[in-house]
Backbone as a printed PyTorch tensor [residue, N CA C, xyz], in Angstrom:
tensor([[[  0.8610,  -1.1750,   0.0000],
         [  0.0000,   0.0000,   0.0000],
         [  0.9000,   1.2280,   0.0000]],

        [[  0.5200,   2.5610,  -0.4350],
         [  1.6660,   3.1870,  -1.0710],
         [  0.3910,   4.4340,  -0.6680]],

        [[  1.1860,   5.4720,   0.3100],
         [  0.2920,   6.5200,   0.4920],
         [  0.8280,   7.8870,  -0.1620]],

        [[  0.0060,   8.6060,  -1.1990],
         [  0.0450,   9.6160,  -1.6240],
         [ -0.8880,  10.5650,  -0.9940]],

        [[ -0.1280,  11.7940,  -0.4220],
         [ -1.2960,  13.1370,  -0.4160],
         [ -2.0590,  13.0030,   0.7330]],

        [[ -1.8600,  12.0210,   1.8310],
         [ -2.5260,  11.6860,   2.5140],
         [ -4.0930,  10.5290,   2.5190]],

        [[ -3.1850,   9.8730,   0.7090],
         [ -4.8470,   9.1000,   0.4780],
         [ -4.1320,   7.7860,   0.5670]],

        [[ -5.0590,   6.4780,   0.8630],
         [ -4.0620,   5.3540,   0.9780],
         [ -4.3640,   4.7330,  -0.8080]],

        [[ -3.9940,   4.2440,  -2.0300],
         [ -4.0840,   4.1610,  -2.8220],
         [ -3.8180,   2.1510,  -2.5220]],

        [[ -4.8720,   1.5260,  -3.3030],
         [ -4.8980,   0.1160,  -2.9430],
         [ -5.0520,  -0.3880,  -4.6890]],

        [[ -4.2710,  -1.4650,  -5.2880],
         [ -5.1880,  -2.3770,  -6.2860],
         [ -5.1690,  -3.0880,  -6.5840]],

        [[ -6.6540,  -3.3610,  -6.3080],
         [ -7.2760,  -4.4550,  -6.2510],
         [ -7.3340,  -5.6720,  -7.0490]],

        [[ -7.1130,  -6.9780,  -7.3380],
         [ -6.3430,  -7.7600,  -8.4050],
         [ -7.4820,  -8.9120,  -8.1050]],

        [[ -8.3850,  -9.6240,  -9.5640],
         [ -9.5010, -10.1550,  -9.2860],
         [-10.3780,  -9.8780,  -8.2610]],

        [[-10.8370,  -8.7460,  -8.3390],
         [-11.9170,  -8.8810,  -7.7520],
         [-13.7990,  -8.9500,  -8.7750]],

        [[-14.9250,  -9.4320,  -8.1830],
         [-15.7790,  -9.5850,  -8.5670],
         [-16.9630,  -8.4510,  -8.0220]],

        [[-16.6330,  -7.4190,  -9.1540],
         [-17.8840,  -5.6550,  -9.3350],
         [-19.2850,  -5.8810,  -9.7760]],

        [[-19.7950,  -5.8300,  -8.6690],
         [-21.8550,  -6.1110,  -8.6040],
         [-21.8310,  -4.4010,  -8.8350]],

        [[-22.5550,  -3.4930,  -9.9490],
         [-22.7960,  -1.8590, -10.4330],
         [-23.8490,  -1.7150, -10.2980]],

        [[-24.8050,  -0.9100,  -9.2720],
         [-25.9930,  -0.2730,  -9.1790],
         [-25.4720,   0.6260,  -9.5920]],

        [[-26.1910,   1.3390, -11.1130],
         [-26.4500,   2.4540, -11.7180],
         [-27.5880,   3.2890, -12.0200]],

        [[-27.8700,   4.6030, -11.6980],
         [-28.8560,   5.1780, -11.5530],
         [-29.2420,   5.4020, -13.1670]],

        [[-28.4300,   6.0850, -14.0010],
         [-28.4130,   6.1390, -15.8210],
         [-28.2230,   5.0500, -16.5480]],

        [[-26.9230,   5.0000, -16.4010],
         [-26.2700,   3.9530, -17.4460],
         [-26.2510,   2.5560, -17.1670]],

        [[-26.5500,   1.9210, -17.9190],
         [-26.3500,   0.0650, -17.3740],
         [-25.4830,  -0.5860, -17.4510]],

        [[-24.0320,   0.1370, -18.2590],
         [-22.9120,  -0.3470, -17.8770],
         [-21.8640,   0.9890, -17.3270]],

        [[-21.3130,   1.0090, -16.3180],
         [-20.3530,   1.8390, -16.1670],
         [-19.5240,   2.2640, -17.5280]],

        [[-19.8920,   3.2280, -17.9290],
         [-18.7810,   4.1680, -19.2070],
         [-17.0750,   4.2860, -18.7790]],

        [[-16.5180,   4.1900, -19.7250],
         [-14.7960,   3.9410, -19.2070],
         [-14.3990,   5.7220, -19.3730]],

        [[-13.5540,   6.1890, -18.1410],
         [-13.3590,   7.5100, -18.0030],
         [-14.3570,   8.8610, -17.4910]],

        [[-15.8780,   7.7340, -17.1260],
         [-16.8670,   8.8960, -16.6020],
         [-16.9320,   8.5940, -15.5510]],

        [[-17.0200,   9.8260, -14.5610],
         [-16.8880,  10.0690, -12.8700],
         [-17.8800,   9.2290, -12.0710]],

        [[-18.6190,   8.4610, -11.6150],
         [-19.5030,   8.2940, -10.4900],
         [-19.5120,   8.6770,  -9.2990]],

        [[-20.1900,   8.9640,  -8.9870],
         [-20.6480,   9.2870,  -7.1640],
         [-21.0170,   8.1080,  -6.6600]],

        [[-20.9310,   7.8470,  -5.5810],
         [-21.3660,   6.3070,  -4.5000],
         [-20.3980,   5.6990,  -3.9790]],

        [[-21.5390,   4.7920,  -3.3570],
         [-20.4330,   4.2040,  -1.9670],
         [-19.8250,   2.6200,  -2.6950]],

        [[-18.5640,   2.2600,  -2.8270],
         [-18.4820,   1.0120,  -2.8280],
         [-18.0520,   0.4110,  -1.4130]],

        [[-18.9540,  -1.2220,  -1.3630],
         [-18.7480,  -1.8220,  -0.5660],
         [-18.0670,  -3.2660,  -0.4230]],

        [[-17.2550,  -3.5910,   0.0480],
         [-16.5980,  -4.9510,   0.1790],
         [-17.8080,  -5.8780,   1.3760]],

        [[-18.1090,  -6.8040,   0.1430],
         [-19.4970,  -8.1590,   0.4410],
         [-18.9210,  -8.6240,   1.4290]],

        [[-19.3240,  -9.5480,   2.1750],
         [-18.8400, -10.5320,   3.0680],
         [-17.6940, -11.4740,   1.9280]],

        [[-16.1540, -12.2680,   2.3230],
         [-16.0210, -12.5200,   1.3720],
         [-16.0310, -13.9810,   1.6460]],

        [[-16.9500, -14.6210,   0.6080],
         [-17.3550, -16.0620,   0.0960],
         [-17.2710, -16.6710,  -0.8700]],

        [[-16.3180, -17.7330,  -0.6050],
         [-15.5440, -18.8460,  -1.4660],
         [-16.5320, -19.0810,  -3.0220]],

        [[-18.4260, -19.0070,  -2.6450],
         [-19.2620, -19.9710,  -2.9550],
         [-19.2770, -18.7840,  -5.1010]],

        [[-18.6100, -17.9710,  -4.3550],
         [-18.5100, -17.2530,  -5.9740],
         [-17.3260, -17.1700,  -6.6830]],

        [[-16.6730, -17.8860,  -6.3820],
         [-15.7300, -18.8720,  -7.0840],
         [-14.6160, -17.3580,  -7.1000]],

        [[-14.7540, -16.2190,  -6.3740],
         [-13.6500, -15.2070,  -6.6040],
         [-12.7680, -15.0180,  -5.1110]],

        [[-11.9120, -14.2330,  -4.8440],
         [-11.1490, -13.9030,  -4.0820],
         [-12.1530, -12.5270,  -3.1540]],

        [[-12.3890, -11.7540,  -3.9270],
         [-13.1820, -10.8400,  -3.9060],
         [-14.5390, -10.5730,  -3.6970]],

        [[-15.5760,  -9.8380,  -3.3480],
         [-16.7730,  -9.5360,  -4.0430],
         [-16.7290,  -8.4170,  -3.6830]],

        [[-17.3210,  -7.0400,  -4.6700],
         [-17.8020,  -5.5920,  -4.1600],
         [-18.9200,  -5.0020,  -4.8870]],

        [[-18.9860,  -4.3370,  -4.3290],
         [-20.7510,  -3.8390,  -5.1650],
         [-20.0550,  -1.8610,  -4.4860]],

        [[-21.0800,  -1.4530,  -6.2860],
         [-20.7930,   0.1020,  -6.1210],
         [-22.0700,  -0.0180,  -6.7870]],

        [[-22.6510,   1.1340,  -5.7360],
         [-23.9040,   1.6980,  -5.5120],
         [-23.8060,   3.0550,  -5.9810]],

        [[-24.3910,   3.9330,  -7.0450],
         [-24.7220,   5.0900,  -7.7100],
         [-25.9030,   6.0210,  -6.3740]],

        [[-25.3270,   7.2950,  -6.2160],
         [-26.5240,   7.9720,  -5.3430],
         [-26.4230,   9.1740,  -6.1620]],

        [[-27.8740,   9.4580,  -5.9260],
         [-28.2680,  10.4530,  -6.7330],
         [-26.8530,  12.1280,  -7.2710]],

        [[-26.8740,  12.1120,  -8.2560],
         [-26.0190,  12.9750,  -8.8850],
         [-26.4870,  14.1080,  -8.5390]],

        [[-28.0000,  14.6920,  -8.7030],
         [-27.8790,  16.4090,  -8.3190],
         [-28.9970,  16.2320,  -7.0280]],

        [[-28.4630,  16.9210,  -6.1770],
         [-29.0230,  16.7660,  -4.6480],
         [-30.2250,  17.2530,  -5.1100]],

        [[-31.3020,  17.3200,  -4.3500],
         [-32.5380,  17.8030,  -4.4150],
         [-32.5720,  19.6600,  -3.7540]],

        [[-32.2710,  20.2120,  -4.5460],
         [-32.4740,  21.6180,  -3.6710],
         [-34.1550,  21.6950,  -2.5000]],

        [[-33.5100,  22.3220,  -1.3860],
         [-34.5300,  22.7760,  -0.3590],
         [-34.5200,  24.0740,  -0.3980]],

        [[-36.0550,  24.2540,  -0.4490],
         [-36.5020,  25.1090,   0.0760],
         [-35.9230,  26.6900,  -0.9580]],

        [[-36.3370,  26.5990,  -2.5580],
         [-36.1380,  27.2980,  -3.3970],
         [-36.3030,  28.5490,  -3.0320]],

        [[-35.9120,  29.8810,  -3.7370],
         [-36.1520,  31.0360,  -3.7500],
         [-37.1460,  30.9540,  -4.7270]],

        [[-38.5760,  31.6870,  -4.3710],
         [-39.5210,  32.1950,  -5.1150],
         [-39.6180,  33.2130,  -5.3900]],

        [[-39.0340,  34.5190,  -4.5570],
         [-38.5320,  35.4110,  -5.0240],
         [-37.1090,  36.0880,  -4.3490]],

        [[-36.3670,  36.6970,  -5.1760],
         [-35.5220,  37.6350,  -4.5730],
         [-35.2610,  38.7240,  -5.2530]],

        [[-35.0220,  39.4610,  -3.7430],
         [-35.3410,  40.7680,  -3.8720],
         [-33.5990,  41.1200,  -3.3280]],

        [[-33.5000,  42.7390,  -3.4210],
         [-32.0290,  43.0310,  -2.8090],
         [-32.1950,  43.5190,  -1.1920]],

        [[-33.5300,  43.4800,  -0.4080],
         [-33.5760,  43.4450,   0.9410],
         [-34.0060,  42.2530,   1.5720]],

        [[-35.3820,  41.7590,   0.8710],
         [-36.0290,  39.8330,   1.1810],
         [-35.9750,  38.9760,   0.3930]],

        [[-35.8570,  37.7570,   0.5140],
         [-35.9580,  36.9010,   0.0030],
         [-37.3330,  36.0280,   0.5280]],

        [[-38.0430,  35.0900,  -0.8200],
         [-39.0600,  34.6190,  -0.5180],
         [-38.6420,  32.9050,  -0.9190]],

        [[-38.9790,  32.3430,   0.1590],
         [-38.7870,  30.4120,   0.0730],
         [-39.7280,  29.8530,   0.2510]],

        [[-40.2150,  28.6590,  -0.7670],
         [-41.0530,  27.6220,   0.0550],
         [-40.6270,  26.5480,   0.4890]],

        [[-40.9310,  26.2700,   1.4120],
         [-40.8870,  25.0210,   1.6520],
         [-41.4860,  23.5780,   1.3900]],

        [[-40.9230,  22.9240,   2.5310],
         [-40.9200,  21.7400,   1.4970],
         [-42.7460,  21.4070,   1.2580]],

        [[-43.3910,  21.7170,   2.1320],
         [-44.5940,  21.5970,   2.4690],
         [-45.7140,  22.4970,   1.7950]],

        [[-44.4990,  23.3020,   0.8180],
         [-45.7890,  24.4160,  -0.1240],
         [-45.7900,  25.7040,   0.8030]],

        [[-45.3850,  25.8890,   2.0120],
         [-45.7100,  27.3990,   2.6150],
         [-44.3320,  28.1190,   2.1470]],

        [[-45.0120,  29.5030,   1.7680],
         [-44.0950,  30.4630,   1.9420],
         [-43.3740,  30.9190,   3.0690]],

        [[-41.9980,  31.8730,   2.9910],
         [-41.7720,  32.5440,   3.9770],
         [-41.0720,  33.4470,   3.2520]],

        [[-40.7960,  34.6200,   4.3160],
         [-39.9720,  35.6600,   3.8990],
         [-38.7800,  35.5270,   4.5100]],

        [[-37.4810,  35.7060,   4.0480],
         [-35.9930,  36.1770,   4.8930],
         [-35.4560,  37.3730,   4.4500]],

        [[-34.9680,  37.9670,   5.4090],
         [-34.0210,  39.5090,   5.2890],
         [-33.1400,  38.6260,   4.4160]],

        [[-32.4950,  39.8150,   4.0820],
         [-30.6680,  39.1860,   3.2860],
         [-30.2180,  40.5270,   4.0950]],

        [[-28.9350,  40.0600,   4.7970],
         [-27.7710,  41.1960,   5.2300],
         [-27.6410,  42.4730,   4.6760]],

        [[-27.7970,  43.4190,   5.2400],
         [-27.6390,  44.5170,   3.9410],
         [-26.4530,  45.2360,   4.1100]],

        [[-25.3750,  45.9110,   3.4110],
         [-24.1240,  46.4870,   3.3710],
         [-25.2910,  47.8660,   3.5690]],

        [[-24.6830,  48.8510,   4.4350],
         [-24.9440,  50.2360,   4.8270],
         [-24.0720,  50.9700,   4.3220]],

        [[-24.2020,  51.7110,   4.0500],
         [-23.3440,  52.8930,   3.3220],
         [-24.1230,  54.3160,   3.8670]],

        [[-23.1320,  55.4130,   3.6370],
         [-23.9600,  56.6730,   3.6520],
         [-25.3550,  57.1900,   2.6380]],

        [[-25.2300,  56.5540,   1.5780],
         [-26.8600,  56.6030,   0.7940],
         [-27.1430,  55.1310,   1.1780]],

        [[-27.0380,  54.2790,   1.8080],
         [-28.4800,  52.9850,   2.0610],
         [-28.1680,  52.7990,   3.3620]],

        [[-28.8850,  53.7140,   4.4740],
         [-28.8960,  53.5440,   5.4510],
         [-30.2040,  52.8240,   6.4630]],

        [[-30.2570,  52.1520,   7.6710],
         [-31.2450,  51.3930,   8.3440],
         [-32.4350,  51.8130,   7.5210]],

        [[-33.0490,  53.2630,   8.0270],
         [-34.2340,  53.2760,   7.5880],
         [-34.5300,  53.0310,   5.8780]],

        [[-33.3300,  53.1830,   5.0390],
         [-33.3920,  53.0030,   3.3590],
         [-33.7630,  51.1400,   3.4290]],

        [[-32.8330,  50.4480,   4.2890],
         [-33.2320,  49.3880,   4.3840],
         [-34.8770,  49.0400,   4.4900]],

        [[-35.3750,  49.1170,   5.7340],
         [-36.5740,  49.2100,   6.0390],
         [-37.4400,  49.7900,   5.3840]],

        [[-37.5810,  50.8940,   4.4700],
         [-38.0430,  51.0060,   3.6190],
         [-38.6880,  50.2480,   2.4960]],

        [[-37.5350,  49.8700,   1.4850],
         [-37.3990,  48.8790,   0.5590],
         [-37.2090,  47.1240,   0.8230]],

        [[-37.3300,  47.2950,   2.0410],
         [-37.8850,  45.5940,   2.1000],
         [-39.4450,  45.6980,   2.8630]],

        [[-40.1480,  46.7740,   3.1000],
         [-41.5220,  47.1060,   2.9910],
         [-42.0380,  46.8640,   1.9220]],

        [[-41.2170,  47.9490,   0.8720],
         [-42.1840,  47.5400,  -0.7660],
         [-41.9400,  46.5540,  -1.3540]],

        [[-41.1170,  45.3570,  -0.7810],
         [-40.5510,  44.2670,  -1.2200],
         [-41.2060,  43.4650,  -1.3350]],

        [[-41.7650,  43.6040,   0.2420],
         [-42.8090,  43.0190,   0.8770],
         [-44.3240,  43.0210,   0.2570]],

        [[-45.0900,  44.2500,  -0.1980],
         [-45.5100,  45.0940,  -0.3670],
         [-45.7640,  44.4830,  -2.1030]],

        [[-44.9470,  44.4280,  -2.9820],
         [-44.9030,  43.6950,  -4.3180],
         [-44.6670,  42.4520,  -4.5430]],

        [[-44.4710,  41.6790,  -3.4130],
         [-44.2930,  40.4010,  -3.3440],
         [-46.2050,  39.9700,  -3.2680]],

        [[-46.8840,  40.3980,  -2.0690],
         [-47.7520,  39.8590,  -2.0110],
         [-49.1800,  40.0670,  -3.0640]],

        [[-48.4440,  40.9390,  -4.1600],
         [-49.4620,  41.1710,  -5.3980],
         [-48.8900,  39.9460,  -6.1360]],

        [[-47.6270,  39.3210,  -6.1520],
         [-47.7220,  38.1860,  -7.2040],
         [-48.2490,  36.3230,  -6.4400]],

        [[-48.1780,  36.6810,  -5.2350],
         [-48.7160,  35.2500,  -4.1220],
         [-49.7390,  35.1330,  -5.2020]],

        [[-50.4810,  34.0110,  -4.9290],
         [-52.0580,  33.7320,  -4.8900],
         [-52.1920,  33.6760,  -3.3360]],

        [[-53.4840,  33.1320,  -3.6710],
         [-54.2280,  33.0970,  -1.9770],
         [-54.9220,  31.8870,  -2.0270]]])
């Protein structure tokens, strides 16, 4: 075993690859996968030295809790359950966008947000 970079680098010589794939039905030569591989219990009765299985998990995470709207004072999310909410976003202050400029414009934010809701 031969450690580079802090990774331990191992290979593996006959072993027997069980591929759960989420797309493709055969692993493509030179394309990336995501997932866990696992080393089987190892048993004589499959005539290998080896057994492992690599399991595919989903490629693009499921985003939570989208922006429905944004604005440059609120932001609007639903959740997972269909309700809205509102969040501030941080605001940089300066001498022209001060507290009350804030408060202001996340009023009418507010204010033009709830003309595009339904009800």
């Amino acid at each position: 075993m031969k450690k580079e970079q802090g990774w331990n680098t191992n290979t593996e010589i006959c072993v027997n690859l069980k591929t759960k794939l989420c797309n493709d039905k055969v692993m493509k030569a030179g394309k990336r996968y995501r997932g866990v591989l696992m080393k089987d219990v190892e048993c004589e009765d499959y005539g290998y030295e080896e057994h492992m299985t690599f399991t595919e998990t989903q490629s693009q995470p499921v985003r939570r809790n989208p922006h429905i709207f944004a604005g440059r004072c609120i932001n609007v999310n639903q959740a997972t359950d269909g309700t809205l909410y509102p969040t501030f976003n941080r605001p940089h202050f300066t001498s022209d966008f001060t507290f009350q400029d804030f408060c202001r414009k996340a009023a009418e934010e507010l204010i033009y947000v709830t003309g595009l809701v339904e009800k």
